[in-house]
Coordinates of C-alpha atoms and ligand atoms in Angstrom, one line a residue:
X271 CA -0.3 -0.2 0.1
X272 CA 1.1 3.5 -0.8
X273 CA 1.7 5.7 2.1
X274 CA 0.2 8.8 2.2
X275 CA 3.6 10.8 3.5
X276 CA 7.1 10.1 2.4
X277 CA 9.3 12.3 3.8
X278 CA 13.5 11.5 1.5
X279 CA 16.4 13.1 3.0
X280 CA 14.4 16.1 4.6
X281 CA 17.2 19.3 5.4
X282 CA 16.0 22.8 6.9
X283 CA 18.6 25.9 6.7
X284 CA 18.2 29.3 8.4
X285 CA 20.7 31.3 6.5
X286 CA 23.7 29.6 5.4
X287 CA 24.9 28.2 8.1
X288 CA 22.2 27.6 10.5
X289 CA 21.1 23.6 9.8
X290 CA 17.5 22.5 11.8
X291 CA 17.2 19.9 9.8
X292 CA 19.4 17.2 8.7
X293 CA 18.3 14.7 6.3
X294 CA 15.4 13.1 8.0
X295 CA 13.6 10.9 6.7
X296 CA 10.1 8.9 8.0
X297 CA 6.4 7.8 6.4
X298 CA 3.1 7.8 7.7
X299 CA 1.0 5.0 6.2
X300 CA -3.2 5.6 5.5
X301 CA -4.9 5.8 9.4
X302 CA -1.2 6.3 11.2
X303 CA -0.4 8.5 14.2
X304 CA 3.5 8.8 13.9
X305 CA 4.2 11.0 16.5
X306 CA 8.2 13.2 16.0
X307 CA 9.4 13.4 19.5
X308 CA 12.4 15.9 20.5
X309 CA 14.1 17.8 23.0
X310 CA 12.7 22.2 22.6
X311 CA 15.4 22.9 19.5
X312 CA 15.5 19.4 17.7
X313 CA 13.8 20.1 14.8
X314 CA 10.1 19.2 14.9
X315 CA 8.4 22.2 14.2
X316 CA 10.6 23.0 11.5
X317 CA 10.0 19.6 9.7
X318 CA 6.4 19.9 9.8
X319 CA 6.2 23.7 8.9
X320 CA 8.3 21.9 5.6
X321 CA 5.9 19.3 5.0
X322 CA 3.3 21.6 5.2
X323 CA 4.8 23.8 2.7
X324 CA 5.8 26.8 5.1
X325 CA 8.9 27.5 5.0
X326 CA 11.7 26.5 2.0
X327 CA 13.7 22.3 2.3
X328 CA 15.9 20.2 0.7
X329 CA 14.8 16.8 0.3
X330 CA 11.0 15.4 -0.9
X331 CA 8.1 15.4 0.2
X332 CA 5.9 12.6 -1.6
X333 CA 1.7 12.4 -0.9
X334 CA -0.2 9.3 -1.8
X335 CA 3.1 8.6 -4.1
X336 CA 3.0 12.6 -5.9
X337 CA 5.8 14.8 -5.4
X338 CA 4.8 18.2 -3.5
X339 CA 8.2 19.4 -2.8
X340 CA 8.0 22.1 -5.0
X341 CA 3.9 22.9 -4.3
X342 CA 2.7 26.2 -2.6
X343 CA 1.4 25.1 1.2
X344 CA -2.2 26.4 -0.4
X345 CA -2.5 24.1 -2.7
X346 CA -0.7 21.3 -0.4
X347 CA -3.8 22.2 1.7
X348 CA -6.2 21.4 -1.3
X349 CA -4.8 18.6 -1.3
X350 CA -5.4 17.5 2.8
X351 CA -2.3 18.6 4.4
X352 CA -2.7 20.5 7.2
X353 CA -1.3 22.0 10.0
X354 CA -2.1 22.7 13.4
X355 CA 0.5 25.1 14.4
X356 CA 2.2 25.2 17.8
X357 CA 0.4 28.0 20.3
X358 CA -2.5 27.4 18.9
X359 CA -3.1 31.3 16.7
X360 CA -6.9 31.2 16.8
X361 CA -8.2 34.8 16.3
X362 CA -9.4 36.2 19.0
X363 CA -11.4 38.9 18.3
X364 CA -13.6 36.5 15.8
X365 CA -15.6 34.2 17.6
X366 CA -15.8 30.7 17.7
X367 CA -17.6 30.0 14.8
X368 CA -16.1 32.2 12.6
X369 CA -12.6 30.7 13.5
X370 CA -14.2 27.5 12.4
X371 CA -15.4 29.0 9.4
X372 CA -11.6 30.4 8.4
X373 CA -10.3 26.9 8.7
X374 CA -12.9 25.6 6.5
X375 CA -13.1 28.7 3.7
X376 CA -12.9 26.6 0.8
X377 CA -16.3 24.3 1.8
X378 CA -19.3 25.9 1.0
X379 CA -23.4 25.4 1.9
X380 CA -24.2 21.9 3.5
X381 CA -20.6 20.4 3.3
X382 CA -19.5 23.6 5.3
X383 CA -22.6 23.0 7.9
X384 CA -22.3 19.8 8.2
X385 CA -18.4 19.3 8.9
X386 CA -19.0 22.2 11.7
X387 CA -21.3 20.5 13.2
X388 CA -18.8 16.8 13.5
X389 CA -16.1 19.6 15.1
X390 CA -18.8 20.8 17.5
X391 CA -19.6 17.6 18.7
X392 CA -16.2 16.5 18.7
X393 CA -15.5 19.3 21.2
X394 CA -18.5 19.6 23.1
X395 CA -17.0 22.2 24.9
X396 CA -16.3 25.2 22.6
X397 CA -20.0 24.2 21.4
X398 CA -21.4 25.6 24.1
X399 CA -19.4 28.8 23.3
X400 CA -19.5 29.1 19.3
X401 CA -20.3 32.4 19.1
X402 CA -18.5 34.3 22.4
X403 CA -14.4 35.5 20.7
X404 CA -12.3 32.9 21.0
X405 CA -10.3 35.0 23.6
X406 CA -12.7 34.5 25.7
X407 CA -11.8 30.7 25.8
X408 CA -9.8 28.6 28.1
X409 CA -6.6 27.0 27.2
X410 CA -7.9 24.0 26.8
X411 CA -10.5 25.2 25.0
X412 CA -8.5 27.0 22.6
X413 CA -6.5 24.3 21.7
X414 CA -9.5 22.1 20.6
X415 CA -10.7 25.0 18.7
X416 CA -7.0 25.1 16.8
X417 CA -7.4 21.5 15.9
X418 CA -11.3 21.8 14.9
X419 CA -10.2 24.9 12.8
X420 CA -7.3 22.4 10.8
X421 CA -10.7 19.1 11.0
X422 CA -12.7 21.9 9.1
X423 CA -9.8 21.5 6.2
X424 CA -10.7 18.3 5.7
X425 CA -7.1 17.0 6.2
X426 CA -6.3 13.9 4.9
X427 CA -2.4 14.6 6.8
X428 CA -2.8 16.2 9.9
X429 CA 0.3 17.6 11.2
X430 CA 0.0 18.9 15.0
X431 CA 2.5 21.3 16.8
X432 CA 2.5 19.9 20.3
X433 CA -1.8 20.4 21.2
X434 CA -0.3 19.6 24.5
X435 CA 2.0 23.1 24.9
X436 CA 0.9 25.1 28.0
X437 CA -1.6 22.5 29.0
X438 CA -2.6 21.2 32.5
X439 CA -2.5 17.4 32.9
X440 CA -6.0 17.1 32.7
X441 CA -6.6 19.1 29.0
X442 CA -3.9 17.4 27.8
X443 CA -5.7 13.7 28.6
X444 CA -9.2 15.4 26.9
X445 CA -7.5 16.6 24.3
X446 CA -5.7 13.6 23.3
X447 CA -9.0 11.6 24.1
X448 CA -10.8 13.4 21.6
X449 CA -7.6 12.9 18.9
X450 CA -8.0 9.5 19.9
X451 CA -11.8 9.4 18.9
X452 CA -10.8 11.8 15.8
X453 CA -8.5 8.6 14.7
X454 CA -11.0 6.3 15.6
X455 CA -13.8 8.2 13.6
X456 CA -11.8 8.7 10.2
X457 CA -9.2 7.0 8.1
X458 CA -6.9 10.4 8.7
X459 CA -3.6 10.0 9.1
X460 CA -1.3 11.7 11.4
X461 CA 2.0 13.6 12.5
X462 CA 2.1 14.7 16.1
X463 CA 5.2 16.4 17.5
X464 CA 5.6 16.4 20.9
X465 CA 7.9 16.7 24.1
X466 CA 5.5 14.4 26.2
X467 CA 6.3 10.8 25.7
X468 CA 3.7 9.0 27.9
X469 CA 0.7 10.5 26.9
X470 CA 2.2 10.3 23.3
X471 CA 2.3 6.6 23.3
X472 CA -1.5 6.5 24.2
X473 CA -2.6 7.5 20.8
X474 CA 0.2 6.9 18.4
X475 CA 1.2 3.8 16.3
X476 CA 5.2 4.9 16.1
X477 CA 7.6 7.2 17.5
X478 CA 10.8 8.9 15.7
X479 CA 12.9 10.4 18.6
X480 CA 15.1 13.7 17.2
X481 CA 17.9 15.1 17.9
X482 CA 20.0 18.1 17.0
X483 CA 17.6 17.9 13.6
X484 CA 18.2 14.2 13.3
X485 CA 16.2 11.2 13.7
X486 CA 17.9 8.8 16.6
X487 CA 15.8 6.5 17.1
X488 CA 12.8 5.1 15.9
X489 CA 10.0 2.6 17.7
X490 CA 6.9 1.3 17.8
X491 CA 4.6 2.9 20.3
X492 CA 3.9 -0.6 21.8
X493 CA 7.0 -1.5 22.7
X494 CA 7.6 1.5 24.9
X495 CA 3.9 0.9 26.8
X496 CA 6.0 -0.9 29.5
X497 CA 7.1 2.2 31.8
X498 CA 11.1 0.4 32.0
X499 CA 11.2 0.6 27.8
X500 CA 10.0 4.1 28.3
X501 CA 12.8 5.2 30.8
X502 CA 15.2 3.4 28.9
X503 CA 13.7 5.4 25.3
X504 CA 14.0 8.6 26.7
X505 CA 18.1 7.9 28.3
X506 CA 19.2 6.5 24.7
X507 CA 17.2 9.2 22.9
X508 CA 16.1 11.9 24.6
X509 CA 18.7 12.5 27.8
X510 CA 21.6 14.9 27.4
X511 CA 24.1 15.0 25.1
Ligands
ATP1858 P1 10.5 24.1 19.8 O1 9.8 22.6 20.2 O2 11.1 24.9 20.7 O3 10.0 24.3 18.8 P2 11.3 22.1 17.2 O4 12.4 20.4 18.1 O5 10.2 22.2 17.5 O6 11.9 23.2 19.0 P3 12.5 23.8 15.3 O7 11.4 25.2 16.4 O8 12.1 23.5 14.8 O9 12.8 23.4 16.9 O10 14.0 24.5 15.6 C1 14.8 23.9 15.0 C2 16.1 25.0 15.1 O11 16.2 26.1 14.7 C3 16.8 25.5 16.4 O12 17.7 25.8 16.9 C4 16.3 27.0 16.2 O13 17.2 28.0 17.2 C5 16.2 27.5 15.0 N1 15.1 27.7 14.4 C6 13.9 28.0 14.2 N2 13.1 28.7 13.9 C7 14.2 29.3 12.9 C8 14.3 31.4 12.0 N3 13.3 31.2 11.9 N4 15.5 31.6 12.1 C9 16.8 31.2 12.3 N5 16.6 29.8 13.4 C10 15.3 29.6 13.7

């Protein structure tokens, strides 16, 4: 079966000397959740932005067998590649509903309505506040809105950048539970960037460990469910250099 996403030999440079990502390769199958784990500055966001077409990169990005490496970001969105950035980036002065409409700007009429209903069903917390300004939402609700806005774009590949950032543990659990529901209900493929291994492995199928812009390890999530194995992976791949 053709993978949904294949990234091959990806490198990202900021200026001539600063290399943030070095020769990274990985793939994501249909309906699979693949996590990129690493410390601050390991290059996780840069990989996501390069896949989304938001920053230039060397190497190839293939979507369902088609090379999209040179394609502008908006065309990638039209093909179902949707990036949910870290730090939420919702539009505070607009209502929850208006933010969702922005995410699904390409949809019209009944298609937009049914998509909106699907998202609001998934996140009842924000459904109750659909006509309030987004800045009035709590941090967890803003994260749900950011994910909901991404889902409005009818993704086939969702790129989620640190959905747990800045959230209390209970809310992280709630957001991850919803992501679990999304993956069960749809055949969506997800790339998840995280620093929180324990929460990530509840949701994902495979983990790539990143350090200084390189993939230094790759494991099935299943093999990391045992706490001792998890600690060993953290020590091996994420510990101080
Ligand atoms: P974080 O969780 O902190 O976002 P990350 O793993 O996502 O970390 P990146 O944000 O991809 O890492 O950053 C990788 C490296 O590239 C870091 O050394 C960072 O300082 C550098 N970098 C990121 N964005 C820029 C930029 N716009 N200009 C210059 N350097 C950058």
